[in-house]
């Protein structure tokens, strides 16, 4: 029986950390679905709007050719609808997505495994640090 893995992210500036995260997530199962956050959701969670729009971010993740499926998160209040729609066996969370674990456990069906994915050189490959450096260099 194949295992379906689901991961979430903004993927605003795709970097090596994202690539390693997606490859690690793929190793947990046979089919990887990536949920790219909506612009509004990303702004709400991170405190500022993404540089790239949601459709561009979806295309960037698709271009990596790691995930079997890449789609946008749901619009509206029910952020867990996408989990019910995709019905994963495993949800992979990024190393920095710790704040969501308890709420996630309350809102998913029993039997879905939650795994925390490892950081890959977070002192270098973290979107907020990359954006900060780009701002310093006048590239943003």
JSON list of C-alpha atoms in Angstrom, two decimals:
[
{"chain": "A", "resi": 1, "resn": "UNK", "atom": "CA", "xyz": [0.00, 0.00, 0.00]},
{"chain": "A", "resi": 2, "resn": "UNK", "atom": "CA", "xyz": [1.41, 3.37, -0.97]},
{"chain": "A", "resi": 3, "resn": "UNK", "atom": "CA", "xyz": [1.91, 6.12, 1.59]},
{"chain": "A", "resi": 4, "resn": "UNK", "atom": "CA", "xyz": [0.88, 9.68, 0.82]},
{"chain": "A", "resi": 5, "resn": "UNK", "atom": "CA", "xyz": [2.94, 12.49, 2.30]},
{"chain": "A", "resi": 6, "resn": "UNK", "atom": "CA", "xyz": [1.71, 16.08, 2.60]},
{"chain": "A", "resi": 7, "resn": "UNK", "atom": "CA", "xyz": [3.83, 19.17, 3.26]},
{"chain": "A", "resi": 8, "resn": "UNK", "atom": "CA", "xyz": [2.99, 22.86, 3.50]},
{"chain": "A", "resi": 9, "resn": "UNK", "atom": "CA", "xyz": [4.99, 25.98, 2.84]},
{"chain": "A", "resi": 10, "resn": "UNK", "atom": "CA", "xyz": [5.15, 29.45, 1.38]},
{"chain": "A", "resi": 11, "resn": "UNK", "atom": "CA", "xyz": [8.12, 28.73, -0.91]},
{"chain": "A", "resi": 12, "resn": "UNK", "atom": "CA", "xyz": [8.58, 32.43, -1.66]},
{"chain": "A", "resi": 13, "resn": "UNK", "atom": "CA", "xyz": [12.24, 32.24, -2.63]},
{"chain": "A", "resi": 14, "resn": "UNK", "atom": "CA", "xyz": [12.96, 28.58, -3.36]},
{"chain": "A", "resi": 15, "resn": "UNK", "atom": "CA", "xyz": [16.39, 27.58, -2.05]},
{"chain": "A", "resi": 16, "resn": "UNK", "atom": "CA", "xyz": [18.46, 24.51, -1.16]},
{"chain": "A", "resi": 17, "resn": "UNK", "atom": "CA", "xyz": [16.73, 24.21, 2.23]},
{"chain": "A", "resi": 18, "resn": "UNK", "atom": "CA", "xyz": [13.38, 23.73, 0.48]},
{"chain": "A", "resi": 19, "resn": "UNK", "atom": "CA", "xyz": [14.87, 21.17, -1.90]},
{"chain": "A", "resi": 20, "resn": "UNK", "atom": "CA", "xyz": [16.30, 19.14, 0.98]},
{"chain": "A", "resi": 21, "resn": "UNK", "atom": "CA", "xyz": [13.02, 19.38, 2.90]},
{"chain": "A", "resi": 22, "resn": "UNK", "atom": "CA", "xyz": [10.99, 18.14, -0.08]},
{"chain": "A", "resi": 23, "resn": "UNK", "atom": "CA", "xyz": [13.40, 15.28, -0.77]},
{"chain": "A", "resi": 24, "resn": "UNK", "atom": "CA", "xyz": [13.31, 14.24, 2.89]},
{"chain": "A", "resi": 25, "resn": "UNK", "atom": "CA", "xyz": [9.50, 14.36, 2.88]},
{"chain": "A", "resi": 26, "resn": "UNK", "atom": "CA", "xyz": [9.39, 12.26, -0.29]},
{"chain": "A", "resi": 27, "resn": "UNK", "atom": "CA", "xyz": [11.52, 9.62, 1.45]},
{"chain": "A", "resi": 28, "resn": "UNK", "atom": "CA", "xyz": [8.68, 9.06, 3.96]},
{"chain": "A", "resi": 29, "resn": "UNK", "atom": "CA", "xyz": [6.27, 7.78, 1.33]},
{"chain": "A", "resi": 30, "resn": "UNK", "atom": "CA", "xyz": [5.46, 7.04, -2.27]},
{"chain": "A", "resi": 31, "resn": "UNK", "atom": "CA", "xyz": [3.47, 10.15, -3.25]},
{"chain": "A", "resi": 32, "resn": "UNK", "atom": "CA", "xyz": [4.32, 13.70, -2.21]},
{"chain": "A", "resi": 33, "resn": "UNK", "atom": "CA", "xyz": [1.80, 16.52, -2.30]},
{"chain": "A", "resi": 34, "resn": "UNK", "atom": "CA", "xyz": [2.98, 20.06, -1.62]},
{"chain": "A", "resi": 35, "resn": "UNK", "atom": "CA", "xyz": [0.51, 22.68, -0.45]},
{"chain": "A", "resi": 36, "resn": "UNK", "atom": "CA", "xyz": [1.67, 26.20, -1.29]},
{"chain": "A", "resi": 37, "resn": "UNK", "atom": "CA", "xyz": [0.15, 28.82, 0.99]},
{"chain": "A", "resi": 38, "resn": "UNK", "atom": "CA", "xyz": [-2.21, 31.40, -0.41]},
{"chain": "A", "resi": 39, "resn": "UNK", "atom": "CA", "xyz": [-0.93, 34.98, -0.50]},
{"chain": "A", "resi": 40, "resn": "UNK", "atom": "CA", "xyz": [-3.37, 36.04, 2.23]},
{"chain": "A", "resi": 41, "resn": "UNK", "atom": "CA", "xyz": [-2.49, 33.08, 4.46]},
{"chain": "A", "resi": 42, "resn": "UNK", "atom": "CA", "xyz": [1.24, 33.66, 4.04]},
{"chain": "A", "resi": 43, "resn": "UNK", "atom": "CA", "xyz": [0.86, 37.34, 4.95]},
{"chain": "A", "resi": 44, "resn": "UNK", "atom": "CA", "xyz": [-1.23, 36.45, 7.99]},
{"chain": "A", "resi": 45, "resn": "UNK", "atom": "CA", "xyz": [1.18, 33.78, 9.27]},
{"chain": "A", "resi": 46, "resn": "UNK", "atom": "CA", "xyz": [4.47, 35.52, 8.47]},
{"chain": "A", "resi": 47, "resn": "UNK", "atom": "CA", "xyz": [3.43, 39.12, 9.04]},
{"chain": "A", "resi": 48, "resn": "UNK", "atom": "CA", "xyz": [4.19, 40.29, 5.51]},
{"chain": "A", "resi": 49, "resn": "UNK", "atom": "CA", "xyz": [3.13, 39.46, 1.98]},
{"chain": "A", "resi": 50, "resn": "UNK", "atom": "CA", "xyz": [5.26, 37.12, -0.13]},
{"chain": "A", "resi": 51, "resn": "UNK", "atom": "CA", "xyz": [7.46, 38.67, -2.80]},
{"chain": "A", "resi": 52, "resn": "UNK", "atom": "CA", "xyz": [6.08, 36.31, -5.44]},
{"chain": "A", "resi": 53, "resn": "UNK", "atom": "CA", "xyz": [2.40, 35.65, -5.98]},
{"chain": "A", "resi": 54, "resn": "UNK", "atom": "CA", "xyz": [0.85, 32.30, -5.15]},
{"chain": "A", "resi": 55, "resn": "UNK", "atom": "CA", "xyz": [0.69, 31.05, -8.75]},
{"chain": "A", "resi": 56, "resn": "UNK", "atom": "CA", "xyz": [4.37, 31.89, -9.34]},
{"chain": "A", "resi": 57, "resn": "UNK", "atom": "CA", "xyz": [5.29, 30.05, -6.15]},
{"chain": "A", "resi": 58, "resn": "UNK", "atom": "CA", "xyz": [3.33, 26.98, -7.27]},
{"chain": "A", "resi": 59, "resn": "UNK", "atom": "CA", "xyz": [5.19, 27.02, -10.59]},
{"chain": "A", "resi": 60, "resn": "UNK", "atom": "CA", "xyz": [8.55, 27.33, -8.81]},
{"chain": "A", "resi": 61, "resn": "UNK", "atom": "CA", "xyz": [7.85, 24.24, -6.68]},
{"chain": "A", "resi": 62, "resn": "UNK", "atom": "CA", "xyz": [6.58, 22.30, -9.71]},
{"chain": "A", "resi": 63, "resn": "UNK", "atom": "CA", "xyz": [9.78, 23.19, -11.58]},
{"chain": "A", "resi": 64, "resn": "UNK", "atom": "CA", "xyz": [11.81, 21.32, -8.95]},
{"chain": "A", "resi": 65, "resn": "UNK", "atom": "CA", "xyz": [10.21, 18.06, -10.15]},
{"chain": "A", "resi": 66, "resn": "UNK", "atom": "CA", "xyz": [10.28, 16.55, -6.66]},
{"chain": "A", "resi": 67, "resn": "UNK", "atom": "CA", "xyz": [6.59, 16.57, -5.73]},
{"chain": "A", "resi": 68, "resn": "UNK", "atom": "CA", "xyz": [4.00, 14.40, -7.43]},
{"chain": "A", "resi": 69, "resn": "UNK", "atom": "CA", "xyz": [1.38, 17.11, -6.93]},
{"chain": "A", "resi": 70, "resn": "UNK", "atom": "CA", "xyz": [1.63, 20.82, -6.12]},
{"chain": "A", "resi": 71, "resn": "UNK", "atom": "CA", "xyz": [-1.43, 22.89, -5.32]},
{"chain": "A", "resi": 72, "resn": "UNK", "atom": "CA", "xyz": [-2.59, 25.96, -3.48]},
{"chain": "A", "resi": 73, "resn": "UNK", "atom": "CA", "xyz": [-4.09, 25.83, -0.02]},
{"chain": "A", "resi": 74, "resn": "UNK", "atom": "CA", "xyz": [-7.77, 26.49, 0.48]},
{"chain": "A", "resi": 75, "resn": "UNK", "atom": "CA", "xyz": [-9.38, 29.89, 0.54]},
{"chain": "A", "resi": 76, "resn": "UNK", "atom": "CA", "xyz": [-11.47, 30.78, 3.54]},
{"chain": "A", "resi": 77, "resn": "UNK", "atom": "CA", "xyz": [-11.52, 29.96, 7.20]},
{"chain": "A", "resi": 78, "resn": "UNK", "atom": "CA", "xyz": [-11.12, 26.17, 7.15]},
{"chain": "A", "resi": 79, "resn": "UNK", "atom": "CA", "xyz": [-7.39, 25.72, 6.71]},
{"chain": "A", "resi": 80, "resn": "UNK", "atom": "CA", "xyz": [-7.71, 21.99, 7.41]},
{"chain": "A", "resi": 81, "resn": "UNK", "atom": "CA", "xyz": [-10.01, 21.28, 4.47]},
{"chain": "A", "resi": 82, "resn": "UNK", "atom": "CA", "xyz": [-6.99, 20.65, 2.25]},
{"chain": "A", "resi": 83, "resn": "UNK", "atom": "CA", "xyz": [-5.86, 17.87, 4.59]},
{"chain": "A", "resi": 84, "resn": "UNK", "atom": "CA", "xyz": [-9.25, 16.18, 4.36]},
{"chain": "A", "resi": 85, "resn": "UNK", "atom": "CA", "xyz": [-9.19, 16.54, 0.57]},
{"chain": "A", "resi": 86, "resn": "UNK", "atom": "CA", "xyz": [-5.70, 15.08, 0.17]},
{"chain": "A", "resi": 87, "resn": "UNK", "atom": "CA", "xyz": [-6.14, 12.42, 2.89]},
{"chain": "A", "resi": 88, "resn": "UNK", "atom": "CA", "xyz": [-2.44, 11.88, 3.65]},
{"chain": "A", "resi": 89, "resn": "UNK", "atom": "CA", "xyz": [-0.88, 9.13, 5.72]},
{"chain": "A", "resi": 90, "resn": "UNK", "atom": "CA", "xyz": [1.92, 11.44, 6.84]},
{"chain": "A", "resi": 91, "resn": "UNK", "atom": "CA", "xyz": [2.21, 15.20, 7.27]},
{"chain": "A", "resi": 92, "resn": "UNK", "atom": "CA", "xyz": [5.74, 16.56, 7.13]},
{"chain": "A", "resi": 93, "resn": "UNK", "atom": "CA", "xyz": [6.36, 19.84, 8.90]},
{"chain": "A", "resi": 94, "resn": "UNK", "atom": "CA", "xyz": [9.37, 22.04, 8.36]},
{"chain": "A", "resi": 95, "resn": "UNK", "atom": "CA", "xyz": [11.79, 22.36, 11.26]},
{"chain": "A", "resi": 96, "resn": "UNK", "atom": "CA", "xyz": [10.45, 25.86, 11.94]},
{"chain": "A", "resi": 97, "resn": "UNK", "atom": "CA", "xyz": [6.76, 24.93, 11.84]},
{"chain": "A", "resi": 98, "resn": "UNK", "atom": "CA", "xyz": [6.59, 23.91, 15.51]},
{"chain": "A", "resi": 99, "resn": "UNK", "atom": "CA", "xyz": [3.84, 26.38, 16.46]},
{"chain": "A", "resi": 100, "resn": "UNK", "atom": "CA", "xyz": [1.30, 24.48, 14.36]},
{"chain": "A", "resi": 101, "resn": "UNK", "atom": "CA", "xyz": [1.74, 20.98, 15.78]},
{"chain": "A", "resi": 102, "resn": "UNK", "atom": "CA", "xyz": [-0.79, 21.03, 18.65]},
{"chain": "A", "resi": 103, "resn": "UNK", "atom": "CA", "xyz": [-3.51, 22.74, 16.61]},
{"chain": "A", "resi": 104, "resn": "UNK", "atom": "CA", "xyz": [-2.83, 20.40, 13.71]},
{"chain": "A", "resi": 105, "resn": "UNK", "atom": "CA", "xyz": [-3.21, 17.31, 15.92]},
{"chain": "A", "resi": 106, "resn": "UNK", "atom": "CA", "xyz": [-6.59, 18.61, 17.10]},
{"chain": "A", "resi": 107, "resn": "UNK", "atom": "CA", "xyz": [-7.87, 19.07, 13.56]},
{"chain": "A", "resi": 108, "resn": "UNK", "atom": "CA", "xyz": [-6.79, 15.94, 11.70]},
{"chain": "A", "resi": 109, "resn": "UNK", "atom": "CA", "xyz": [-8.16, 12.44, 11.73]},
{"chain": "A", "resi": 110, "resn": "UNK", "atom": "CA", "xyz": [-6.60, 9.81, 13.91]},
{"chain": "A", "resi": 111, "resn": "UNK", "atom": "CA", "xyz": [-3.89, 7.76, 12.28]},
{"chain": "A", "resi": 112, "resn": "UNK", "atom": "CA", "xyz": [-2.17, 10.53, 10.34]},
{"chain": "A", "resi": 113, "resn": "UNK", "atom": "CA", "xyz": [1.47, 10.59, 11.37]},
{"chain": "A", "resi": 114, "resn": "UNK", "atom": "CA", "xyz": [3.14, 13.98, 11.87]},
{"chain": "A", "resi": 115, "resn": "UNK", "atom": "CA", "xyz": [6.88, 14.14, 11.29]},
{"chain": "A", "resi": 116, "resn": "UNK", "atom": "CA", "xyz": [9.20, 17.09, 11.86]},
{"chain": "A", "resi": 117, "resn": "UNK", "atom": "CA", "xyz": [11.58, 17.44, 8.93]},
{"chain": "A", "resi": 118, "resn": "UNK", "atom": "CA", "xyz": [15.21, 18.36, 9.52]},
{"chain": "A", "resi": 119, "resn": "UNK", "atom": "CA", "xyz": [16.76, 21.74, 8.91]},
{"chain": "A", "resi": 120, "resn": "UNK", "atom": "CA", "xyz": [19.37, 22.03, 6.18]},
{"chain": "A", "resi": 121, "resn": "UNK", "atom": "CA", "xyz": [21.96, 24.70, 6.99]},
{"chain": "A", "resi": 122, "resn": "UNK", "atom": "CA", "xyz": [19.35, 27.05, 8.52]},
{"chain": "A", "resi": 123, "resn": "UNK", "atom": "CA", "xyz": [22.00, 29.67, 9.17]},
{"chain": "A", "resi": 124, "resn": "UNK", "atom": "CA", "xyz": [22.21, 30.06, 5.37]},
{"chain": "A", "resi": 125, "resn": "UNK", "atom": "CA", "xyz": [19.05, 28.58, 3.86]},
{"chain": "A", "resi": 126, "resn": "UNK", "atom": "CA", "xyz": [16.15, 30.31, 5.55]},
{"chain": "A", "resi": 127, "resn": "UNK", "atom": "CA", "xyz": [13.88, 32.49, 3.44]},
{"chain": "A", "resi": 128, "resn": "UNK", "atom": "CA", "xyz": [13.74, 35.34, 5.95]},
{"chain": "A", "resi": 129, "resn": "UNK", "atom": "CA", "xyz": [17.56, 35.48, 6.13]},
{"chain": "A", "resi": 130, "resn": "UNK", "atom": "CA", "xyz": [17.85, 35.43, 2.35]},
{"chain": "A", "resi": 131, "resn": "UNK", "atom": "CA", "xyz": [15.31, 38.26, 2.05]},
{"chain": "A", "resi": 132, "resn": "UNK", "atom": "CA", "xyz": [17.12, 40.25, 4.74]},
{"chain": "A", "resi": 133, "resn": "UNK", "atom": "CA", "xyz": [20.42, 39.89, 2.86]},
{"chain": "A", "resi": 134, "resn": "UNK", "atom": "CA", "xyz": [18.75, 40.87, -0.42]},
{"chain": "A", "resi": 135, "resn": "UNK", "atom": "CA", "xyz": [17.33, 44.00, 1.23]},
{"chain": "A", "resi": 136, "resn": "UNK", "atom": "CA", "xyz": [20.79, 44.94, 2.56]},
{"chain": "A", "resi": 137, "resn": "UNK", "atom": "CA", "xyz": [22.18, 44.57, -0.95]},
{"chain": "A", "resi": 138, "resn": "UNK", "atom": "CA", "xyz": [19.34, 46.64, -2.43]},
{"chain": "A", "resi": 139, "resn": "UNK", "atom": "CA", "xyz": [17.99, 43.71, -4.42]},
{"chain": "A", "resi": 140, "resn": "UNK", "atom": "CA", "xyz": [14.53, 43.89, -2.85]}
]
